[in-house]
Short mmCIF file of C-alpha atoms in Angstrom, two decimals:
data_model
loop_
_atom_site.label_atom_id
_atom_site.label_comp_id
_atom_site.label_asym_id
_atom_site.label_seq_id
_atom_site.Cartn_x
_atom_site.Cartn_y
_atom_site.Cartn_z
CA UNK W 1 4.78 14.65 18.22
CA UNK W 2 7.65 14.34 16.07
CA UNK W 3 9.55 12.24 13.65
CA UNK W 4 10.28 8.56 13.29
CA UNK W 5 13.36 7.22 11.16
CA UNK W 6 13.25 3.52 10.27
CA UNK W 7 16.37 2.06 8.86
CA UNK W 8 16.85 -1.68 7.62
CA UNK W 9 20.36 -2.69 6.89
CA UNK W 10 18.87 -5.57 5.52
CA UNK W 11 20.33 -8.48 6.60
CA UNK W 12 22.02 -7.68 9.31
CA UNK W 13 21.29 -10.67 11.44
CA UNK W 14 23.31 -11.19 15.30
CA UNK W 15 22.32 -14.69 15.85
CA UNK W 16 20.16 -16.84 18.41
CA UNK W 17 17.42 -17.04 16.77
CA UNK W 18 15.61 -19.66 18.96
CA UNK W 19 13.60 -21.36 16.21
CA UNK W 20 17.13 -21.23 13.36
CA UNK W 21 16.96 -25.40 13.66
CA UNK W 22 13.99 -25.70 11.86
CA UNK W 23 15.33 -23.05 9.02
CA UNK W 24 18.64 -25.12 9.59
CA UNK W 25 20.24 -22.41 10.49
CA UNK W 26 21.50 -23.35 13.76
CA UNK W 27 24.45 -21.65 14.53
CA UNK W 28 24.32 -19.06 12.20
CA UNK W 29 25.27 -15.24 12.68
CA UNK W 30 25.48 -12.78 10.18
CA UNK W 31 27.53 -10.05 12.61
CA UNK W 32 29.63 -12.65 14.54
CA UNK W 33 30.99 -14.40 11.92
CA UNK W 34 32.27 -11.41 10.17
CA UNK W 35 33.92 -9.87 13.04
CA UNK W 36 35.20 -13.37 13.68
CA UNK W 37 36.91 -13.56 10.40
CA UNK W 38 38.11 -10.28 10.55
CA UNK W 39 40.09 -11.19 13.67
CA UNK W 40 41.56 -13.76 12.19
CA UNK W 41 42.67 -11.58 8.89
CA UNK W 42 39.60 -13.31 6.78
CA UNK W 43 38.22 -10.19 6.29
CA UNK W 44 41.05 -8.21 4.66
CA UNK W 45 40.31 -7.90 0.25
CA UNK W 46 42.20 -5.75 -1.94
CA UNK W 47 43.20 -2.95 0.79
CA UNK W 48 39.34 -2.64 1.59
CA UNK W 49 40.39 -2.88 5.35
CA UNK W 50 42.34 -4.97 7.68
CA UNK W 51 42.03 -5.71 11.68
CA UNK W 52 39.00 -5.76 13.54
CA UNK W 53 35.35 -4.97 12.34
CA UNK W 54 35.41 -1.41 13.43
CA UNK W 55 31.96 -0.09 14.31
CA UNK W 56 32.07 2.52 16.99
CA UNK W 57 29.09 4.56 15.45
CA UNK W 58 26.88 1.55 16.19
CA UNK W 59 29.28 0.42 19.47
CA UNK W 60 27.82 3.55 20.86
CA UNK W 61 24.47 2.93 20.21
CA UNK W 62 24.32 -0.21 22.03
CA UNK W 63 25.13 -3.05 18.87
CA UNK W 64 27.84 -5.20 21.06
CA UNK W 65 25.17 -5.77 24.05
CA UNK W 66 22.26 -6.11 21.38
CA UNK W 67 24.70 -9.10 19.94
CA UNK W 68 25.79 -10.53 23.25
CA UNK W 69 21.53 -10.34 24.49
CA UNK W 70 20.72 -12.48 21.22
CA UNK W 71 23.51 -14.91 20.83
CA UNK W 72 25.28 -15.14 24.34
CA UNK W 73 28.74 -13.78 22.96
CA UNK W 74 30.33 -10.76 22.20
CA UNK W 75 31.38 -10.46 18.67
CA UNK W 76 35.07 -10.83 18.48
CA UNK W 77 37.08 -8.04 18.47
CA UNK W 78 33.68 -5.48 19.83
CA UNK W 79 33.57 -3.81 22.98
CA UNK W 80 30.55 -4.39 25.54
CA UNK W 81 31.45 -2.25 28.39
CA UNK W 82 30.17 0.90 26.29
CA UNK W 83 27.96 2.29 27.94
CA UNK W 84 25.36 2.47 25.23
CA UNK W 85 23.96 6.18 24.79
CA UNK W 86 20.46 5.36 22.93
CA UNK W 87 18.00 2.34 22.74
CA UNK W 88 19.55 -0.94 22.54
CA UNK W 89 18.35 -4.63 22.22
CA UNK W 90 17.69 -7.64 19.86
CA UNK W 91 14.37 -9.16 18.78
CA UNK W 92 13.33 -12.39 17.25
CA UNK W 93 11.11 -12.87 14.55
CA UNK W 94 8.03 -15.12 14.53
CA UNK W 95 7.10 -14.75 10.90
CA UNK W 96 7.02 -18.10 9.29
CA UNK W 97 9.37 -17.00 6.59
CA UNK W 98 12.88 -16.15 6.31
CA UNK W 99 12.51 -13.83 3.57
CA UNK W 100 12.10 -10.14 3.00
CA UNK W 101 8.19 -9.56 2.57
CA UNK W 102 7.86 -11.36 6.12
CA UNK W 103 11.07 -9.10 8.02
CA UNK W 104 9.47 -6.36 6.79
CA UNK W 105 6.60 -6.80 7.23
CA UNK W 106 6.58 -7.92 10.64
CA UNK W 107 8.50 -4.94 11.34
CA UNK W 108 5.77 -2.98 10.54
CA UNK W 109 3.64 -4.71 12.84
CA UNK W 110 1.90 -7.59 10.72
CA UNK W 111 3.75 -10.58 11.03
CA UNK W 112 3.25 -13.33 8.42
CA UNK W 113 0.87 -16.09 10.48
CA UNK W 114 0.86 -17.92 6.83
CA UNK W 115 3.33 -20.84 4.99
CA UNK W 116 4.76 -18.92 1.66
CA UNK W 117 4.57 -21.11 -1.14
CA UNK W 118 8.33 -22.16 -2.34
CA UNK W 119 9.72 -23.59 -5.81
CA UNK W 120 12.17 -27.04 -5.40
CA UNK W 121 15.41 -26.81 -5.78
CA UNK W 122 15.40 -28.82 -8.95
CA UNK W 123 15.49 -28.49 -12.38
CA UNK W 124 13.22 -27.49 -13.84
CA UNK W 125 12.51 -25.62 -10.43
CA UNK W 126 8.90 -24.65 -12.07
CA UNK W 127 6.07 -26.58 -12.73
CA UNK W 128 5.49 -27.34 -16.81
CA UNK W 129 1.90 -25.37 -17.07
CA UNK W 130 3.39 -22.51 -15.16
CA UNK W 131 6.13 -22.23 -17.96
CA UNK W 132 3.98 -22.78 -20.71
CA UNK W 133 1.67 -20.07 -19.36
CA UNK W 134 4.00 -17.76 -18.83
CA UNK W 135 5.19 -18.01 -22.87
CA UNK W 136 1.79 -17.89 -23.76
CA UNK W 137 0.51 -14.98 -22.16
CA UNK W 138 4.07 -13.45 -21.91
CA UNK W 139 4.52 -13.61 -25.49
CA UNK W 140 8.07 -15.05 -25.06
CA UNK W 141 9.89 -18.10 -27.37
CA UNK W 142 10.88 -19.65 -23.84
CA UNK W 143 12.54 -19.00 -20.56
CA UNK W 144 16.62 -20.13 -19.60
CA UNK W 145 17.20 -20.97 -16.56
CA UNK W 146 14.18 -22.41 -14.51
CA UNK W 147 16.38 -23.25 -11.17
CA UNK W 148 17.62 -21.95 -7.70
CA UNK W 149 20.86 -20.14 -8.64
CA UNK W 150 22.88 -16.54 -7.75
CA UNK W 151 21.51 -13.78 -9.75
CA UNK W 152 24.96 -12.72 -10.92
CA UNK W 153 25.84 -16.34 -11.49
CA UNK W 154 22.92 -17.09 -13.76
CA UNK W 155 23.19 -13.93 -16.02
CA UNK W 156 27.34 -15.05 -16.42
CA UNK W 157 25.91 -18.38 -17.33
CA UNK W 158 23.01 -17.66 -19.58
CA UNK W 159 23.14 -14.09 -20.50
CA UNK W 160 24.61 -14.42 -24.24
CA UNK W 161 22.30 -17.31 -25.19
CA UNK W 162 19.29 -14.79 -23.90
CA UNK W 163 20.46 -12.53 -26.09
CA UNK W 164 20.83 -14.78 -29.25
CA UNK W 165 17.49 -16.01 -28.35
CA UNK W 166 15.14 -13.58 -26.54
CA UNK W 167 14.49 -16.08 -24.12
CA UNK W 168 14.21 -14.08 -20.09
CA UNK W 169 16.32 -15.74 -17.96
CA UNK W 170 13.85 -17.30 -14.99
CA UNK W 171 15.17 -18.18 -12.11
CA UNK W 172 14.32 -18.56 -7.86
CA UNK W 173 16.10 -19.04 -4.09
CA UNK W 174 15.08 -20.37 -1.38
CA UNK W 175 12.99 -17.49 -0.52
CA UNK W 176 9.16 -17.62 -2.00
CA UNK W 177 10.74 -15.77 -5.08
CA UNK W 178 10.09 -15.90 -8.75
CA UNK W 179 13.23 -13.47 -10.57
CA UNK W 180 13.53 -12.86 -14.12
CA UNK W 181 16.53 -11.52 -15.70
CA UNK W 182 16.69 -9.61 -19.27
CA UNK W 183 18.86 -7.20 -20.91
CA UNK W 184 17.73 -3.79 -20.81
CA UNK W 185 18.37 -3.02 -24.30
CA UNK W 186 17.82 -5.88 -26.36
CA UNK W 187 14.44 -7.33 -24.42
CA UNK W 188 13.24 -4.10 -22.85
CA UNK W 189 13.28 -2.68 -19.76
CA UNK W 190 9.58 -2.09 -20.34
CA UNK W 191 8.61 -5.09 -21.75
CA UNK W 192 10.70 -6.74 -18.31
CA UNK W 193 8.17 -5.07 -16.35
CA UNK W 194 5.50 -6.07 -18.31
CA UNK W 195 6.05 -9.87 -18.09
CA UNK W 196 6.85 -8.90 -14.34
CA UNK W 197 3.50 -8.13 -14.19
CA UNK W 198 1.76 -11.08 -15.78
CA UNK W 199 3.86 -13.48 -14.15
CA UNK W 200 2.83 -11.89 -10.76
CA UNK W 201 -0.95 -12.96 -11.51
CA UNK W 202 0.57 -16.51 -12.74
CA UNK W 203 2.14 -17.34 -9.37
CA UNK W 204 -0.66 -16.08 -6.89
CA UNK W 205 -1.96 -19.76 -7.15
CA UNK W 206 1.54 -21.14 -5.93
CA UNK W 207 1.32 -18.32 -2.71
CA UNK W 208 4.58 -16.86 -4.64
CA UNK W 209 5.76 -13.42 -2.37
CA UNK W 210 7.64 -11.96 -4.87
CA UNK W 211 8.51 -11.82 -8.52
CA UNK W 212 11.56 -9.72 -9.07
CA UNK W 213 12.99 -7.68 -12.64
CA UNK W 214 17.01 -7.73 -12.59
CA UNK W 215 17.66 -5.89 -15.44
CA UNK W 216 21.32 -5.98 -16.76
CA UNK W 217 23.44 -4.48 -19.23
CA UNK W 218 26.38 -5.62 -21.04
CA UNK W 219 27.85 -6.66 -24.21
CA UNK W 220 29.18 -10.02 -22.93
CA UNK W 221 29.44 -12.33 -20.01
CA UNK W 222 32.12 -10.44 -18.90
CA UNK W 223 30.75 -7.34 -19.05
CA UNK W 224 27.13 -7.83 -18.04
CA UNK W 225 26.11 -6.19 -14.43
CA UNK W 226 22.94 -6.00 -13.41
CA UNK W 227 21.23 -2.32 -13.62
CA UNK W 228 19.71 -0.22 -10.26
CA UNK W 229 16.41 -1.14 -12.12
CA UNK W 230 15.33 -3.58 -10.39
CA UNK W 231 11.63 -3.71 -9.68
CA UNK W 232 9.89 -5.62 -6.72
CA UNK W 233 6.14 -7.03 -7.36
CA UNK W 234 5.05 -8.29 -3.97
CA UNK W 235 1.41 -9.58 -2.93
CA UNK W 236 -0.30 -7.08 -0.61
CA UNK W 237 0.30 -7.62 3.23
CA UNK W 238 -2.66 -9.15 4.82
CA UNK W 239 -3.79 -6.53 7.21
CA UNK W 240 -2.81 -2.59 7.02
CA UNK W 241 0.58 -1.90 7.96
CA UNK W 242 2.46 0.62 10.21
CA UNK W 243 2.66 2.47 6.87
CA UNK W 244 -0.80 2.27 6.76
CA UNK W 245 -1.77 3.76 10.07
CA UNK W 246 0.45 6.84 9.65
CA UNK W 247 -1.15 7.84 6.55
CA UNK W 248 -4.48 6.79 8.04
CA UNK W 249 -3.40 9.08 10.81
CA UNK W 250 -2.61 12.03 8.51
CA UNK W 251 1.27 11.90 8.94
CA UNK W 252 3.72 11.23 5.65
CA UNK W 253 5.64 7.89 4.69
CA UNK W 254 8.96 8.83 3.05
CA UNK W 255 10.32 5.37 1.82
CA UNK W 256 13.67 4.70 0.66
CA UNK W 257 15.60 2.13 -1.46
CA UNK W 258 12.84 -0.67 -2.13
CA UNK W 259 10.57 -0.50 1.16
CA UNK W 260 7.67 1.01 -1.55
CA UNK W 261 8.03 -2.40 -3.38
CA UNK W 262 8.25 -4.94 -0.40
CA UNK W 263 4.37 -2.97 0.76
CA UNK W 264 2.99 -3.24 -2.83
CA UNK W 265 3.08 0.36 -2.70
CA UNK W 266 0.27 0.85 -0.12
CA UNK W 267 0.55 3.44 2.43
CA UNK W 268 3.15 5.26 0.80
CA UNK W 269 3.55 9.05 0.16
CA UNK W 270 6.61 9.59 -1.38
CA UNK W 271 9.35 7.35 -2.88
CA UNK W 272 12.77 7.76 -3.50
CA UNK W 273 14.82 5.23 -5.01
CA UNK W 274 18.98 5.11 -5.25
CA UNK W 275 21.33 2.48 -6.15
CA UNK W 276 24.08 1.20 -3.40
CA UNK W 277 24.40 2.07 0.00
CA UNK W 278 25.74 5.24 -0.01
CA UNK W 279 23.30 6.97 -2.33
CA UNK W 280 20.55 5.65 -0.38
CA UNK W 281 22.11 6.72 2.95
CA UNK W 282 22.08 9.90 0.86
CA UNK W 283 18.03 9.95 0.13
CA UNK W 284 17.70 8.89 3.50
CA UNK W 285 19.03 12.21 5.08
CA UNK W 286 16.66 13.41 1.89
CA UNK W 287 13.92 12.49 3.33
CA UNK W 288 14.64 13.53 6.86
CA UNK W 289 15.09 17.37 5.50
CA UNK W 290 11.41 17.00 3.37
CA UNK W 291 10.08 14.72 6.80
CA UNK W 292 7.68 16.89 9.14
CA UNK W 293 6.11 15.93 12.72
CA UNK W 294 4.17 12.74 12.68
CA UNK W 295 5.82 11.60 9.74
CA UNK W 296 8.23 8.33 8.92
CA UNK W 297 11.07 8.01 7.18
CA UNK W 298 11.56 4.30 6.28
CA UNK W 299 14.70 3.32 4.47
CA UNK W 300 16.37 -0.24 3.01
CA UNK W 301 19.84 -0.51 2.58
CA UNK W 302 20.16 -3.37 0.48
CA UNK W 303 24.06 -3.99 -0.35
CA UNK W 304 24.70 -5.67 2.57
CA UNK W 305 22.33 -8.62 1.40
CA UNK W 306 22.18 -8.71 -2.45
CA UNK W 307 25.77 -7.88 -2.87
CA UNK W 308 27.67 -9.15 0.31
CA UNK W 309 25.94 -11.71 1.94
CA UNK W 310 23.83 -13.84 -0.45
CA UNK W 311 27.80 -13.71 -2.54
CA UNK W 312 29.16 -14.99 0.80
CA UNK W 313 31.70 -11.61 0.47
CA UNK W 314 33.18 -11.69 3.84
CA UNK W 315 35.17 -8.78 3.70
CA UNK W 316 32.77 -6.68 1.42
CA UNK W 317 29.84 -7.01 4.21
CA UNK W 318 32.52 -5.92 6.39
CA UNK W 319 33.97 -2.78 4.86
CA UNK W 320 30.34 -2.42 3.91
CA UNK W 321 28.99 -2.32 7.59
CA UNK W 322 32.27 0.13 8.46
CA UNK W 323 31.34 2.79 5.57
CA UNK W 324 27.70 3.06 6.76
CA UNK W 325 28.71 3.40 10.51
CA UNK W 326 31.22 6.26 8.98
CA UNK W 327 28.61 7.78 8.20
CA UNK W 328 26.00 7.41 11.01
CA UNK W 329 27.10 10.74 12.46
CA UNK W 330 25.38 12.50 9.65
CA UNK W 331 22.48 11.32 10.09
CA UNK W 332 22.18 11.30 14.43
CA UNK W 333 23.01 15.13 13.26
CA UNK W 334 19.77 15.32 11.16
CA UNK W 335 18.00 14.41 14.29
CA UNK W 336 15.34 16.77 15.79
CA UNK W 337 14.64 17.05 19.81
CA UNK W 338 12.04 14.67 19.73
CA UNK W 339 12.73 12.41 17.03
CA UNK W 340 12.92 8.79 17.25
CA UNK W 341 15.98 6.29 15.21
CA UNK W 342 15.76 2.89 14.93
CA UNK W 343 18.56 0.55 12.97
CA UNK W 344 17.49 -2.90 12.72
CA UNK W 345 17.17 -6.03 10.07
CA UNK W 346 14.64 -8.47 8.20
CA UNK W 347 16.51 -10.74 8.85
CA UNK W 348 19.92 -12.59 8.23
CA UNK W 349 22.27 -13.55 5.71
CA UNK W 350 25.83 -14.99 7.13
CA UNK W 351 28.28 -15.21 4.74
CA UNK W 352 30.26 -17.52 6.16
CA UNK W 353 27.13 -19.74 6.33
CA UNK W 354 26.34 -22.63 3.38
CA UNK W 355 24.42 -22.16 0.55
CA UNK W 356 23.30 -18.78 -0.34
CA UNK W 357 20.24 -18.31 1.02
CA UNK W 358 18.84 -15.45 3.66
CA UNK W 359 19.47 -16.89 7.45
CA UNK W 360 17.32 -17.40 10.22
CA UNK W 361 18.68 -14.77 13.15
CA UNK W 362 17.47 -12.45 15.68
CA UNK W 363 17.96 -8.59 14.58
CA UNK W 364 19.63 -5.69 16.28
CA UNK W 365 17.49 -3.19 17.35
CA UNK W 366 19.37 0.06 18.21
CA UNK W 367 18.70 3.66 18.08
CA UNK W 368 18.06 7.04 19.32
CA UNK W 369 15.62 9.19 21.09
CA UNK W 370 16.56 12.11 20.57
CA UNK W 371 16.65 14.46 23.91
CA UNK W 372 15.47 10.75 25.83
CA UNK W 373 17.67 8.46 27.86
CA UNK W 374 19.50 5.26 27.59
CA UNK W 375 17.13 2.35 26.55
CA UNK W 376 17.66 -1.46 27.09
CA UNK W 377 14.92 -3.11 25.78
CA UNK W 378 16.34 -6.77 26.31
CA UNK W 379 15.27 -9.40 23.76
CA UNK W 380 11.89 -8.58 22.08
CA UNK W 381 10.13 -11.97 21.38
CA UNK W 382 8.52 -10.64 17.64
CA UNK W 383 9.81 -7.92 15.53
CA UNK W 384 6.22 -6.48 15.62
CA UNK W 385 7.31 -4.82 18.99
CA UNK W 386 9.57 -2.31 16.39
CA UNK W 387 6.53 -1.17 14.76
CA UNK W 388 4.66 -0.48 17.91
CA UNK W 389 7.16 1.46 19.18
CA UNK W 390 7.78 3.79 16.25
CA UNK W 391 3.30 4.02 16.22
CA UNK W 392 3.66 4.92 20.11
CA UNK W 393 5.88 7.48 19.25
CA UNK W 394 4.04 8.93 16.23
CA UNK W 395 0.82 8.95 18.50
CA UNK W 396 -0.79 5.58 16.82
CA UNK W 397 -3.76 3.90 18.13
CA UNK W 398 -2.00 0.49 19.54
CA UNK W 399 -1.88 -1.92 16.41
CA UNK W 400 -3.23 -5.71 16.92
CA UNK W 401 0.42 -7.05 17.14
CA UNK W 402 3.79 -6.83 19.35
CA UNK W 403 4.18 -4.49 22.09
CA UNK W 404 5.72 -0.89 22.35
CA UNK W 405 9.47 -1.05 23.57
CA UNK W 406 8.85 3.00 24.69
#
């Protein structure tokens, strides 16, 4: 028995999903898009790169078939006559949700059979006892805001009137969401967390996923940025998790970047928590050094979705996707004979696509064996079958969902 490593570039969606019309998301794809643009010199910012999406890390791996296996095509500019040297293929996911509780989830074998509850994109977005409840238990003069809008856009908007008035700055997507934004210093990071907390018991009624703290700091709209403190306060998943059944099992669950969040913190061993890409590629190979046999190594990398693709930054969730692939030698390095990597997504988020909401797209799902042979798994019809392949490997008792790919 040896070690699994589960990485999420979250977001990372390759099209065809076969269900995207009734998300109204037809037509969307996170990875072709990109390289799309980039061929046409879209994708070129401020000297961050220029030419094709370069990717050969990934290439190798097996990414160009996994895109042409979920959305008929071969991303423009990519190369599918590698042959691919580890496990290769796409899966679809049959969660009812678009969002990241349900990717993830479902990725860890329980996928979400139930309709999240959603606020309207009006305004106000939330119902009138909900807000009043939420100053009266919250303790808070009022809340700005109450509407869909871009975190970064919102705290431009409203940031210096929450600070002359103490008001949080509410706000939602169209994920099952409820965010709220205060300044770090002048309402409290603590006291953020705090109403974090209430609010989470407010919105179980509604079947609310998630309510999420954006800290920020600043002096000014033009300085404020929001903080790596963000904190995630998710329901519980409905049945144990992959996470779970190692523990259960008597293996480890190293958990990087915000995965210990998304699970409500159940079935989780050890956390460790970065901000960006590159410092949590950084904790990842962390882990792997402090990871023994039977354990898992689950890691989120979340720039490609909060700061690329829900900003509908072309050319930053391209240079982004480049640097991590860079860097993907480091880590098929910190392999062990044995071990087991697996790079997927929770789902999609095409900047190129309208609005700014997540996408509805099948996932890549690439990766290593280490010491095995080439792997094409073809198109896995849930993403459940990732989670039963990575149990397989650690020696799991077969879960009640998807089916090993191994």
């Amino acid at each position: 028995m040896a070690r699994a490593i589960l990485c999420v570039l979250d977001s990372f969606g390759i099209g065809g999903a076969p269900d995207a019309a009734r998300f109204g998301d037809e037509g969307s794809n996170t990875l072709g898009h990109i390289a799309s643009a980039c061929m046409r010199g879209q994708g070129d910012r401020e000297g961050l790169r220029a030419g094709p999406l370069t990717l050969p890390n990934m290439t190798a791996l097996g990414l160009a078939r996994a895109a042409k296996l979920a959305a008929g095509a071969v991303p423009a500019g990519m190369d599918a006559s590698i042959e691919p040297i580890g496990i290769h293929g796409a899966a679809s996911e049959t969660s009812r949700g678009k969002d990241t509780p349900s990717g993830h989830w479902e990725i860890a074998g329980v996928p979400v059979s139930f309709e999240w509850g959603y606020f309207p994109d009006t305004v106000p977005s939330f119902p009138s006892e909900l807000t009043q409840a939420i100053m009266r238990e919250g303790g808070v003069p009022g809340i700005l805001g109450d509407c869909h809008a871009s975190g970064t856009v919102i705290i431009a908007e409203l940031g210096e009137e929450h600070l002359r008035t103490g008001k949080p700055i509410c706000y939602t997507s169209g994920d099952s969401v409820f965010q709220i934004a205060a300044h770090e210093e002048h309402f409290g990071l603590e006291r953020l967390y705090s109403l974090c907390e209430i609010v989470r018991d407010l919105v179980d009624p509604y079947n609310i996923g998630r309510v999420i703290a954006r800290p920020f700091a600043g002096k000014d709209a033009a300085s404020f940025e929001r903080t790596p403190n963000r904190r995630d306060y998710s329901v519980l998943p409905p049945e144990p998790t992959l996470l779970d059944r190692v523990v259960a099992n008597g293996g480890k669950t190293l958990t990087v970047g915000k995965i210990s969040d998304i699970f409500a913190h159940q079935g989780i061993s050890k956390v460790l928590k970065a901000a960006g890409n590159n410092a949590l590629f950084d904790r990842t190979l962390e882990a792997m050094e402090d990871a023994g046999d039977g354990d898992l190594v689950f890691a989120n990398y979340i720039d490609f979705d909060s700061l690329y693709g829900h900003r509908r930054d072309v050319a930053g969730y391209a240079a982004a996707l480049e640097a991590l692939d860079r860097r993907l030698p480091e880590l098929l390095a910190h392999l062990r004979d044995g071990d087991l990597l697996v790079l997927t997504a929770d789902h999609g988020c095409d900047p190129t696509w309208k609005g700014t909401d997540h996408t509805r797209e099948r996932v890549p799902v690439i990766g290593l064996l280490k010491g095995g042979s080439p792997l094409d798994i073809g198109v896995r019809t849930s993403f459940a079958d990732i989670g039963e392949s990575v149990a397989a490997h650690l020696g799991l008792a077969p879960g009640r969902h998807g089916t090993s790919f191994l």
